[in-house]
Structures are given as structure tokens and as C-alpha cells.
XYZ file of C-alpha atoms in Angstrom:
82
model
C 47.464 -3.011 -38.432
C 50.770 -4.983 -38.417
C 52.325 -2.516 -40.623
C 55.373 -3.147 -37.949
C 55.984 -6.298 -39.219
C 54.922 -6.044 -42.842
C 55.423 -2.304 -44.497
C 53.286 -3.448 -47.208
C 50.579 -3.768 -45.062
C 50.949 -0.469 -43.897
C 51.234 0.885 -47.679
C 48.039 -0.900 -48.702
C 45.877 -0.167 -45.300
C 42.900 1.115 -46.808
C 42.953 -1.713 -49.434
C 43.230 -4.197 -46.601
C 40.637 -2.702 -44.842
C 38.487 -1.991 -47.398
C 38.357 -5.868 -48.591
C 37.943 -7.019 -44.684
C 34.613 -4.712 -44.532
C 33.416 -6.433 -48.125
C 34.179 -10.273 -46.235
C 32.119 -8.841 -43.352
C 29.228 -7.708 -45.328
C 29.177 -11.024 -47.435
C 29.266 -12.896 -44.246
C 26.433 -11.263 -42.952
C 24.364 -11.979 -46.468
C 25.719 -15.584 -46.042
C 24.308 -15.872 -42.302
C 21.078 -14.216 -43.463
C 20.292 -16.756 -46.353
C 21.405 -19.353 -44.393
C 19.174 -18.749 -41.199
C 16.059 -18.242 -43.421
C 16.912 -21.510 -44.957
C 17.642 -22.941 -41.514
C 13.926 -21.723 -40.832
C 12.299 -23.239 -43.601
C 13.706 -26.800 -42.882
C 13.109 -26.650 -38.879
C 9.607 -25.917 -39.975
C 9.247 -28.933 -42.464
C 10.611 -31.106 -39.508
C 8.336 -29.813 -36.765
C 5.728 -30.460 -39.272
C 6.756 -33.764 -40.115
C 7.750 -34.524 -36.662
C 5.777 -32.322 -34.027
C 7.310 -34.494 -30.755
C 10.812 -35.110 -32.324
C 11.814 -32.386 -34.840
C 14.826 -32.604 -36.359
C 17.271 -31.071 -39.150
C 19.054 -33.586 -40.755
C 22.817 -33.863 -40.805
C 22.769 -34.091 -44.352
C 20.638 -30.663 -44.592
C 22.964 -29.515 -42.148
C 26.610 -30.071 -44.660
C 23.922 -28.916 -47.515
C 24.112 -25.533 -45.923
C 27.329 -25.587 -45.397
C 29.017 -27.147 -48.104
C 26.633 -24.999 -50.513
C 25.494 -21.671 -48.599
C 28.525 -21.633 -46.276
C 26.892 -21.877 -43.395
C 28.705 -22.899 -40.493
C 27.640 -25.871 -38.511
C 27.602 -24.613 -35.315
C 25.538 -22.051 -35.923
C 23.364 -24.622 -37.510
C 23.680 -26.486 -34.154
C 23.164 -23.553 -32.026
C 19.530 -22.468 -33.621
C 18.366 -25.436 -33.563
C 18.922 -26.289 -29.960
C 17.831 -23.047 -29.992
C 14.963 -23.869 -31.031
C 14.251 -27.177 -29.448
């Protein structure tokens, strides 16, 4: 840690690293929802569209602006994906 530069940070280390393991973990639950949603609406658009599916970009800011779901993770499964 950069106790070096900051003593505090050095003082509070298992604080600090306590709350960076609790981002981690609700990262993870935020990645999880947001690939099974990712899921469900490549499905409706390979139903709706067989030849041409495709996940809107305004289903794509919907997941991030409301799940926090990063885009280009949204990008990468569905290229993914086809």
C-alpha cells in the first residue's frame, strides 16, 4: 500500500482493504445481473431478428446507466455472440 506516501493509509490498511474486497464483490454481483440481463435481451433480438440480431444502444446505456454495466463488456458479449 502507499503507506510511504500517505501514513494514514498505512494506519487504516485493513479498513482500506477491507472496503476494496466489498467494491470487488459488488462488482462481481453487478457483472452477474448484468450478463443475465444481457442474455435475456440478445435472446429477444435473435428471436425477433434471427439473420440480424441486435441489442439496442438504448438497452445498451439502460444497463449501464441503471445496472452499471459497462459498455464494453456489453460490446464484447455481444460480438461475442454474433
Amino acid at each position: 500500500m502507499s503507506g510511504d506516501c500517505d501514513p494514514e493509509v498505512a494506519k487504516n490498511a485493513q479498513r482500506v482493504l477491507g472496503e476494496i474486497s466489498r467494491e470487488e464483490e459488488r462488482f462481481v454481483k453487478t457483472l452477474d445481473r448484468g450478463e443475465a440481463i444481457l442474455a435475456d435481451l440478445m435472446d429477444k433480438a435473435a428471436a425477433a431478428s434471427p439473420q440480424n440480431p441486435q441489442v439496442s444502444g438504448a438497452d445498451a446505456f439502460m444497463l449501464y446507466d441503471t445496472f452499471g454495466f459497462p459498455v464494453e463488456i456489453t460490446q464484447e458479449v455481444a460480438a461475442d455472440k454474433g
